[in-house]
Structure formats: C-alpha cells, structure tokens
PDB file of C-alpha atoms and ligand atoms in Angstrom:
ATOM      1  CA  UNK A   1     121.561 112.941  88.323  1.00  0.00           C
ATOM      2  CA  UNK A   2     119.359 114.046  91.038  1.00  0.00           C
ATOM      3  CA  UNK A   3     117.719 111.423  93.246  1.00  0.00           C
ATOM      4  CA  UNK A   4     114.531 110.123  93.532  1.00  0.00           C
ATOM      5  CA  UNK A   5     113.252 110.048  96.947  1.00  0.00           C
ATOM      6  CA  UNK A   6     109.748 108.707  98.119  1.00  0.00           C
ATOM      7  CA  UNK A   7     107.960 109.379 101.385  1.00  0.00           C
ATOM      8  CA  UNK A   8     105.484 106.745 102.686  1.00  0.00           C
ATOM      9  CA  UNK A   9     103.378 108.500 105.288  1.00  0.00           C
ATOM     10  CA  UNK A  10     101.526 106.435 107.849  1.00  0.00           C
ATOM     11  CA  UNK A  11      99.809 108.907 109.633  1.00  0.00           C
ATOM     12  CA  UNK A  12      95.209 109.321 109.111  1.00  0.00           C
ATOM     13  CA  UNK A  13      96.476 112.955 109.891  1.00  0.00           C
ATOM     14  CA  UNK A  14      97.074 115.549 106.917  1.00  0.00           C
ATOM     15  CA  UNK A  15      98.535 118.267 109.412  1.00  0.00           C
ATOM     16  CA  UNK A  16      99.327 115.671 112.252  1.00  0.00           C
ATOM     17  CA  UNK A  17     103.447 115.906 113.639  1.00  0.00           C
ATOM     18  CA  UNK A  18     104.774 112.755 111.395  1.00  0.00           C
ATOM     19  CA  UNK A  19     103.485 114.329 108.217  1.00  0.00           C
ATOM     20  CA  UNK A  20     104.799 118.027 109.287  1.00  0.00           C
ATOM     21  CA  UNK A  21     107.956 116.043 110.227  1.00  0.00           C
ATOM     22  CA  UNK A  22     108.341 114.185 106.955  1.00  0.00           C
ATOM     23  CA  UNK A  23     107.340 117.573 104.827  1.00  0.00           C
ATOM     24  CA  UNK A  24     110.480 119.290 106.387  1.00  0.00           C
ATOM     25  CA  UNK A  25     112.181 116.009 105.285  1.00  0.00           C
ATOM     26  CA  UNK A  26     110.785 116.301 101.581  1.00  0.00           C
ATOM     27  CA  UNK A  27     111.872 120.282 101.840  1.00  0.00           C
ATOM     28  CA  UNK A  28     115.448 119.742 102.860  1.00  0.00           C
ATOM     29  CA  UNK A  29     115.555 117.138 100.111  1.00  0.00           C
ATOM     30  CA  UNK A  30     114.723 119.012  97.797  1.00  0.00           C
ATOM     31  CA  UNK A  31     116.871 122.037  98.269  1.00  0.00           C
ATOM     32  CA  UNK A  32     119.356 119.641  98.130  1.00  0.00           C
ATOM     33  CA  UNK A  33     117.914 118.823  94.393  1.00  0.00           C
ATOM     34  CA  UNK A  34     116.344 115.570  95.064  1.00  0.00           C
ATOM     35  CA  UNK A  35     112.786 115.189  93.349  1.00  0.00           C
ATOM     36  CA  UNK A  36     110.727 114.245  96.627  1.00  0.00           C
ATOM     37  CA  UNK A  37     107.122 111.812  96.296  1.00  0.00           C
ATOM     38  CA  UNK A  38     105.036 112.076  99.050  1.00  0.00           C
ATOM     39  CA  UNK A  39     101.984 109.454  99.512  1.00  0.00           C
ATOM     40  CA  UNK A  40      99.819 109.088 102.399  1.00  0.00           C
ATOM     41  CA  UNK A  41      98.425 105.965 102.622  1.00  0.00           C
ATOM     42  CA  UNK A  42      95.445 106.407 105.005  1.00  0.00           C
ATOM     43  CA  UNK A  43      92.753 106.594 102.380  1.00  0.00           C
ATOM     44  CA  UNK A  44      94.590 103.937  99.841  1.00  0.00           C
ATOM     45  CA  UNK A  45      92.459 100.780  98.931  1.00  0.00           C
ATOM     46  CA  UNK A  46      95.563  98.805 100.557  1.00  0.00           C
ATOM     47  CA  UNK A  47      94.435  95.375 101.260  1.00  0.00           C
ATOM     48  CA  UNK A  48      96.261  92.995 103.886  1.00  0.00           C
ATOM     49  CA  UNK A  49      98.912  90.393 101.876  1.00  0.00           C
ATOM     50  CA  UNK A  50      96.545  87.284 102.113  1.00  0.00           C
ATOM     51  CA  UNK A  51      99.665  84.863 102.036  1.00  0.00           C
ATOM     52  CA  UNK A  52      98.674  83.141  98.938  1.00  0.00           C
ATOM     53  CA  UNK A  53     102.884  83.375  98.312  1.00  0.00           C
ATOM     54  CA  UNK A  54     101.858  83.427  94.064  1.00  0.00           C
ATOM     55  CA  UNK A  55     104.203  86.187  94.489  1.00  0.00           C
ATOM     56  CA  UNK A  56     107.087  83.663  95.017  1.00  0.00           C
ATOM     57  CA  UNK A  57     106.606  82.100  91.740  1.00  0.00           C
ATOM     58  CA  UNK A  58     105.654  84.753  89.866  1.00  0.00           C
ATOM     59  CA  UNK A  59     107.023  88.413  91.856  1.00  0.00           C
ATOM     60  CA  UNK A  60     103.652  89.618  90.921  1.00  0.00           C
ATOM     61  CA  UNK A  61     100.384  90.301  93.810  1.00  0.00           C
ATOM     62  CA  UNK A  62      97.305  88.738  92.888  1.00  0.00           C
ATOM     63  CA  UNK A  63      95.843  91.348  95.181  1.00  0.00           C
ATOM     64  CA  UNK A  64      95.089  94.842  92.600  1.00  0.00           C
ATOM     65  CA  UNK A  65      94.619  97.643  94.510  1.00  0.00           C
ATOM     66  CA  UNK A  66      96.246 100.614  95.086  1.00  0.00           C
ATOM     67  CA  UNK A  67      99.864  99.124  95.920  1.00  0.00           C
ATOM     68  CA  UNK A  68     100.004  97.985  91.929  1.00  0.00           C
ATOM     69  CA  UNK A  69     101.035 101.886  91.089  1.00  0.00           C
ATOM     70  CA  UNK A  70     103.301 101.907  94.405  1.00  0.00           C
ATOM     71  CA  UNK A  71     105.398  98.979  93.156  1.00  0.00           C
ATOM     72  CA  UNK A  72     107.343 100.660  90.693  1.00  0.00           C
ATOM     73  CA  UNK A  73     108.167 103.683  92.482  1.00  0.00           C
ATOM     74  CA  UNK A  74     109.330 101.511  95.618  1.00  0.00           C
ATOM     75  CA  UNK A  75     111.672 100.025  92.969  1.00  0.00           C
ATOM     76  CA  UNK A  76     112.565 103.152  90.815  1.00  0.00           C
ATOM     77  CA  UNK A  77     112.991 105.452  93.984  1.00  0.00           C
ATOM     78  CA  UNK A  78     116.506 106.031  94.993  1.00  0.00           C
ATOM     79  CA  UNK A  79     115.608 106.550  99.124  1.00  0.00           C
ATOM     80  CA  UNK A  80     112.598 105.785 100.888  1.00  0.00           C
ATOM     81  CA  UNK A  81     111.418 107.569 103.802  1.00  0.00           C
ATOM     82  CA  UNK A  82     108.745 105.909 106.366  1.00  0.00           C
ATOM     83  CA  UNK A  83     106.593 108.198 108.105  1.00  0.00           C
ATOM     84  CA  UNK A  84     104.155 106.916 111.161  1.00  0.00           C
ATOM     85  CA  UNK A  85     103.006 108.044 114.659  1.00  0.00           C
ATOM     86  CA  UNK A  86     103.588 105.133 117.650  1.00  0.00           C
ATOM     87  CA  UNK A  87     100.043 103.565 117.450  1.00  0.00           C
ATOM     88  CA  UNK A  88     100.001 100.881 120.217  1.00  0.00           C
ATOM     89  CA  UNK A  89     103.550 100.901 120.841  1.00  0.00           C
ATOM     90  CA  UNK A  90     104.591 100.318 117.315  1.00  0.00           C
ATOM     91  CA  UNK A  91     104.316 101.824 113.397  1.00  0.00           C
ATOM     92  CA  UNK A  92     100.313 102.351 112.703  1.00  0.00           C
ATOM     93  CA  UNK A  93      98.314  99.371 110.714  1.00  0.00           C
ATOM     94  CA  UNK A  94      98.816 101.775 107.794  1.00  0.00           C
ATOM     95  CA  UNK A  95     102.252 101.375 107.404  1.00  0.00           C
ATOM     96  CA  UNK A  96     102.403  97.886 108.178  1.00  0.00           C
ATOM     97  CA  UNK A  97      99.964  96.685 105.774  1.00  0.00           C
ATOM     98  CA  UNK A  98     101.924  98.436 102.965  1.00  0.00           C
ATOM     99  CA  UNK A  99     104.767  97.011 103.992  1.00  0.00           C
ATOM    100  CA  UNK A 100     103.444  93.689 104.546  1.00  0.00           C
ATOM    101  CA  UNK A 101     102.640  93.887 100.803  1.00  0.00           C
ATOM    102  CA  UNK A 102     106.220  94.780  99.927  1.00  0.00           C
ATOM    103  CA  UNK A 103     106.914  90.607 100.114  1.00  0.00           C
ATOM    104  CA  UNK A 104     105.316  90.642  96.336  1.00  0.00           C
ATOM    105  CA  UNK A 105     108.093  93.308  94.802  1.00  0.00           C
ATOM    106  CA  UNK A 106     110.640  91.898  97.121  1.00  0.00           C
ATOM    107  CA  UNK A 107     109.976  88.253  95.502  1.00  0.00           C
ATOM    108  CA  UNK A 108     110.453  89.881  91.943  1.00  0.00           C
ATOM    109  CA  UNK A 109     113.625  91.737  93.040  1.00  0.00           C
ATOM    110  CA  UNK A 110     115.479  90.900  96.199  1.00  0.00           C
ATOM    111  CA  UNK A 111     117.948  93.536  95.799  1.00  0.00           C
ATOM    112  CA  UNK A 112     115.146  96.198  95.741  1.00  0.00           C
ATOM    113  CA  UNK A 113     116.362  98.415  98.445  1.00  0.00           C
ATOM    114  CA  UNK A 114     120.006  97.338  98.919  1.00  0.00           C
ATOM    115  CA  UNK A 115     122.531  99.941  99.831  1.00  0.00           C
ATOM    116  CA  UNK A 116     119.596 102.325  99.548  1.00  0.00           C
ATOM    117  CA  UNK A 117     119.664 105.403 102.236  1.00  0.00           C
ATOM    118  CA  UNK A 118     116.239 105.224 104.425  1.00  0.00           C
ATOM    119  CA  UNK A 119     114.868 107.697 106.726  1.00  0.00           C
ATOM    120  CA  UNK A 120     112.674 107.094 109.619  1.00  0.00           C
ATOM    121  CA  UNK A 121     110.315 109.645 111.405  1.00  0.00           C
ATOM    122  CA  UNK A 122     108.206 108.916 114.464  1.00  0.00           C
ATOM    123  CA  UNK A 123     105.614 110.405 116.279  1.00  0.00           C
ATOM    124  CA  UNK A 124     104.506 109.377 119.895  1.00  0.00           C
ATOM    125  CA  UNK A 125     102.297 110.912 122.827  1.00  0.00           C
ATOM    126  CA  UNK A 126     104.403 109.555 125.248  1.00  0.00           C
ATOM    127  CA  UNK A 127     107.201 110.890 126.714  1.00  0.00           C
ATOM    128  CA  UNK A 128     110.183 108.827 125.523  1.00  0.00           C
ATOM    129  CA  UNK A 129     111.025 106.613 122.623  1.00  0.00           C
ATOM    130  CA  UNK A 130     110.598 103.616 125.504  1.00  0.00           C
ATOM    131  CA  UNK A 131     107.641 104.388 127.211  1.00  0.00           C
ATOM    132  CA  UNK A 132     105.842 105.278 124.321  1.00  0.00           C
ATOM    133  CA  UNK A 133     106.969 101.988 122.441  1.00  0.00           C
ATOM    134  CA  UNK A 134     108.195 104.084 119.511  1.00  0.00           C
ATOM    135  CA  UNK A 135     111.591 101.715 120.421  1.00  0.00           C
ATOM    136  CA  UNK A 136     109.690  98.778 119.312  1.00  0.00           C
ATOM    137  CA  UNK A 137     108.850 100.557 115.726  1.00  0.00           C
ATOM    138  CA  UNK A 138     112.461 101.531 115.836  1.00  0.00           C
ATOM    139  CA  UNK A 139     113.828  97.587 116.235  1.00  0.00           C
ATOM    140  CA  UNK A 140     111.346  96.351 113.578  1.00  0.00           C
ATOM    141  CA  UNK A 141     112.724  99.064 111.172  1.00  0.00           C
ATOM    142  CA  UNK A 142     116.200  97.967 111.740  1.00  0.00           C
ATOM    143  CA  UNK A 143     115.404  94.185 111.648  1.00  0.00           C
ATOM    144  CA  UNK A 144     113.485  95.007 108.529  1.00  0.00           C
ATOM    145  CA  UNK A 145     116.185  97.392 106.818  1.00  0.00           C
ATOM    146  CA  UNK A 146     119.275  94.648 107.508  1.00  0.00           C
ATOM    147  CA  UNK A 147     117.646  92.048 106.464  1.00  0.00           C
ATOM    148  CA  UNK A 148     116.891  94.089 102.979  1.00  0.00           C
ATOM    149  CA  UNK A 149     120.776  95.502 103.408  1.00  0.00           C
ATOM    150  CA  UNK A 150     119.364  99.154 103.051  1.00  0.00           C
ATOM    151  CA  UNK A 151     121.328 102.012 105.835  1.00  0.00           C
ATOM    152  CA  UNK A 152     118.919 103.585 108.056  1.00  0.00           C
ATOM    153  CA  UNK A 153     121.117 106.599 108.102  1.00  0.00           C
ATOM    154  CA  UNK A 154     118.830 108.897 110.337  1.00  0.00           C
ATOM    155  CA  UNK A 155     115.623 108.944 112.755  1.00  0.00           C
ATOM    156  CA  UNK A 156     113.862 111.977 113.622  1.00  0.00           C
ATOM    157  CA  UNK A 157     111.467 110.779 116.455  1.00  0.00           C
ATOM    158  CA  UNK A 158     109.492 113.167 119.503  1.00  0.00           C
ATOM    159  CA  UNK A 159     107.497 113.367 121.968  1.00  0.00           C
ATOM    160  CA  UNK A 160     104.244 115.465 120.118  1.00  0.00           C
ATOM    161  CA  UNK A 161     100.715 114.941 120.876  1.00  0.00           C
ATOM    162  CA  UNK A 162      98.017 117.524 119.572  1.00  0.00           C
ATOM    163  CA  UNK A 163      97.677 118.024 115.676  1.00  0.00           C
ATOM    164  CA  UNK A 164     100.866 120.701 114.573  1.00  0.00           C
ATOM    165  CA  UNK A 165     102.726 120.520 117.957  1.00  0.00           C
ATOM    166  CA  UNK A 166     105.814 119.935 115.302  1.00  0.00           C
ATOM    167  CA  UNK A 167     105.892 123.358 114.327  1.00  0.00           C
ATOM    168  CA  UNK A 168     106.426 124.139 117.837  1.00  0.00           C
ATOM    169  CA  UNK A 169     109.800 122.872 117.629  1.00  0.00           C
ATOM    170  CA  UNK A 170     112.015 124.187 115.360  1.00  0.00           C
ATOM    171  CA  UNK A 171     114.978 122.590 116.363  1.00  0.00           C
ATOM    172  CA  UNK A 172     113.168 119.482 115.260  1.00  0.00           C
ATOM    173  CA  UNK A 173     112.189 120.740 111.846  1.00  0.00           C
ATOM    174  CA  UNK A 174     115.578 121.662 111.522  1.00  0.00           C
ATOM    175  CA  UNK A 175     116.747 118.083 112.085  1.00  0.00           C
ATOM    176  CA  UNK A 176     113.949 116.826 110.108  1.00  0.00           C
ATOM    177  CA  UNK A 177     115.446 119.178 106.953  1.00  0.00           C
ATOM    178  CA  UNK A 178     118.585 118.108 107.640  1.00  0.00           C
ATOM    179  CA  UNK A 179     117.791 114.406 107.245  1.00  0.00           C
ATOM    180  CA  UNK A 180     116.404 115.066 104.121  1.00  0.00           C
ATOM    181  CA  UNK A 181     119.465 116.709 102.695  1.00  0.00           C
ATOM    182  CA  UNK A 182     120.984 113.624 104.325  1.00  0.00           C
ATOM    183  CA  UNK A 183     118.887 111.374 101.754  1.00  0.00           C
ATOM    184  CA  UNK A 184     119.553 113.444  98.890  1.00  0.00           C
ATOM    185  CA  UNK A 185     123.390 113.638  99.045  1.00  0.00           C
TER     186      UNK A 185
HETATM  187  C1  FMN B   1      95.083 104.737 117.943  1.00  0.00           C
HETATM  188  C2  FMN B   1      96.168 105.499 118.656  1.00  0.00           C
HETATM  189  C3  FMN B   1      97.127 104.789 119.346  1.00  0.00           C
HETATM  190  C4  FMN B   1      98.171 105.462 119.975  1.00  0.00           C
HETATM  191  N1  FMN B   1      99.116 104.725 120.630  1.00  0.00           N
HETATM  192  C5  FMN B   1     100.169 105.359 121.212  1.00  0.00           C
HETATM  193  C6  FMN B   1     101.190 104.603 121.869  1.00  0.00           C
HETATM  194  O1  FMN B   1     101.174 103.376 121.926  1.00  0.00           O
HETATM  195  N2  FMN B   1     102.225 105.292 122.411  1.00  0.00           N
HETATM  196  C7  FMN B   1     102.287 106.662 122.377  1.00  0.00           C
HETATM  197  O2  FMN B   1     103.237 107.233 122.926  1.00  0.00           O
HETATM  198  N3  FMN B   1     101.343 107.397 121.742  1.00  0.00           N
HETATM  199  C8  FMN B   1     100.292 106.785 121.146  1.00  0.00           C
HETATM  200  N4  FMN B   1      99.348 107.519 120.473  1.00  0.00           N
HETATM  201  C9  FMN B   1      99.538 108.985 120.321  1.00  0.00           C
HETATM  202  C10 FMN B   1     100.176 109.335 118.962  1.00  0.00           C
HETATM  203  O3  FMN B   1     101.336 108.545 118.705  1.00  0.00           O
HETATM  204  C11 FMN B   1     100.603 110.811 118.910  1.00  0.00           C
HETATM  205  O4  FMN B   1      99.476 111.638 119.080  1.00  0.00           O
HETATM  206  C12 FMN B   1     101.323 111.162 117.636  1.00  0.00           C
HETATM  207  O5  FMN B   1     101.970 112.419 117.742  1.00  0.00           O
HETATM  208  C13 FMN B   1     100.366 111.199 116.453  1.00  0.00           C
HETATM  209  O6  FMN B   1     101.119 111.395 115.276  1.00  0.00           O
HETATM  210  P1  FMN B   1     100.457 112.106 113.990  1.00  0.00           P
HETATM  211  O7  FMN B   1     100.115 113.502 114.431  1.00  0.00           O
HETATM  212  O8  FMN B   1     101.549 112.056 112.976  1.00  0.00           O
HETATM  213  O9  FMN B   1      99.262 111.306 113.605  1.00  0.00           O
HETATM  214  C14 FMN B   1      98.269 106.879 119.883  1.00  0.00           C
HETATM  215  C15 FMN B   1      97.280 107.588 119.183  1.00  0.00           C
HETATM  216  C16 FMN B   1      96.246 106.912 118.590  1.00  0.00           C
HETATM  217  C17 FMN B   1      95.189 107.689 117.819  1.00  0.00           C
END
C-alpha cells in the first residue's frame, strides 16, 4: 500500500527556499510511490486555539475554520512533513498556530502520530542553525515529536535568504529528495 504523506508548509512564500525545499521532498516521495499533500497555510482562515479545552471532553474544536478539513488528513496521513523559514529565531506564527490547534485532534486520538516518520525543513537568513535560531525550532520539534512518540528521521535545514536561492544548491535538493524517499519507505 503506498503511503500517504502530507506537507504542512509554513512559509507566506509560494517560490520562497522552505517551499522549494519541501517540493523536492514531495518529488522524492513520490518517485518512491508515496501519494504526497501539500498545503500552505499562509492564506488559511486558521484561528489561534482560544483554550476553551471543550476539546478535552469532547476531541472536537469549537473553533470552524479551515483546520476542520485538516483534521482528518493529520490523522489519515501516514508521515507528516513541517515546512517553515526561522522567523524570529523559531518556526513562523503560521506553523505554530496550526499546530497549536493540533491539541483538539490530539484530545480525540492520542496516538495520532505515534511511530509515524516526520520530516523537518528549515529555512534561515542567518548563517548557522545557532545564530539564526533555527536550533530553537529544531528543540521544539523534538520536544514536540517525543512527547507525541513520532521519529523525526531527517532535517534538511540552510542558510538561504532571497526568494529561490534553494535551487542554487543542488546538493541540497538532492538531500531534500532523498528525505522524501526517506518518508515514503
Ligand atoms: C519576519 C521575518 C523574520 C525573520 N527572522 C529570522 C531569524 O530570526 N533568523 C534568521 O536567520 N532569519 C530570519 N529571517 C529570514 C528568513 O528565515 C529567510 O529569508 C528564509 O530563507 C525565508 O524562508 P522562505 O523563503 O521559505 O520564506 C526572517 C525573515 C522574516 C520575513
């Protein structure tokens, strides 16, 4: 059976260096015959998680927006790959508010992504994963990915500023593809 991978892009940038990144990811995936979704969630009516905790009684939001049709794929999807450039030395506000609503399907099903294969892919100005804080994005994704007991089994992460400086680096895309062949195995 071939697996179902989904891509959660973080990036306001359609041709910016995380979403170049993560489409070599979603190519290498699927020559390895994994089905691949893609969403960008810049755009997304994604509201904050107002902490109401319903969800704990009921592992249902109150809040319907555009996470309601995300919910099932973050449970049906057989990887996940997360997608973001370093904004102020961490994941952008993109990301994190999806994520931040993940407590709602995570209430209905604890076990949502365990033993599930996760890919990370970061983005940064800086020089270094350090200086540029992409570390930081790095440690939450681990804290975050133990405590759900899913493997973060590869990061592709550079140093890329101006809008396609990925495809200046094929070395990288290569690792990117990689990754996702990685996912779909
Ligand atoms: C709002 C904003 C905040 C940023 N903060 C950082 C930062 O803290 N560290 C860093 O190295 N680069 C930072 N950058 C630069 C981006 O991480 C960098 O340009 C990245 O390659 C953009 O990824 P994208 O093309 O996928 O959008 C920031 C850029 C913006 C627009």
């Amino acid at each position: 059976m071939s697996k179902n991978i989904l891509i959660l892009k973080g990036s306001p940038r359609q041709q910016g260096n995380s979403n170049v990144l993560a489409d070599q990811v979603a190519e290498g995936a699927r020559q390895a015959g994994a089905q691949v979704e893609s969403i960008t969630l810049h755009g997304l009516d994604i509201r904050p998680c107002d902490g109401c905790d319903s969800c704990v009684e009921t592992g249902v939001c109150v809040l319907k927006d555009d996470m309601q049709p995300l919910y099932p794929k973050l449970l049906a999807a057989h990887a996940l790959v997360l997608a973001s450039p370093v904004y102020w030395f961490t994941y952008s506000a993109q990301l994190k508010t999806c994520i931040d609503r993940w407590y709602a399907v995570w209430n209905y099903r604890k076990d949502l992504f365990k033993g599930k294969p996760v890919g990370i892919v970061l983005s940064y100005g800086d020089d270094d994963l350090h200086s540029s804080g992409g570390i930081n994005a790095i440690h939450t994704f681990e804290s975050m990915f133990r405590f759900l007991q899913a493997d973060i089994i590869g990061i592709v992460h550079a140093s890329l500023d101006g809008v396609g400086d990925a495809l200046k680096h094929p070395d990288l895309l290569e690792k990117a593809r990689q990754l996702g062949g990685k996912l779909a195995g």
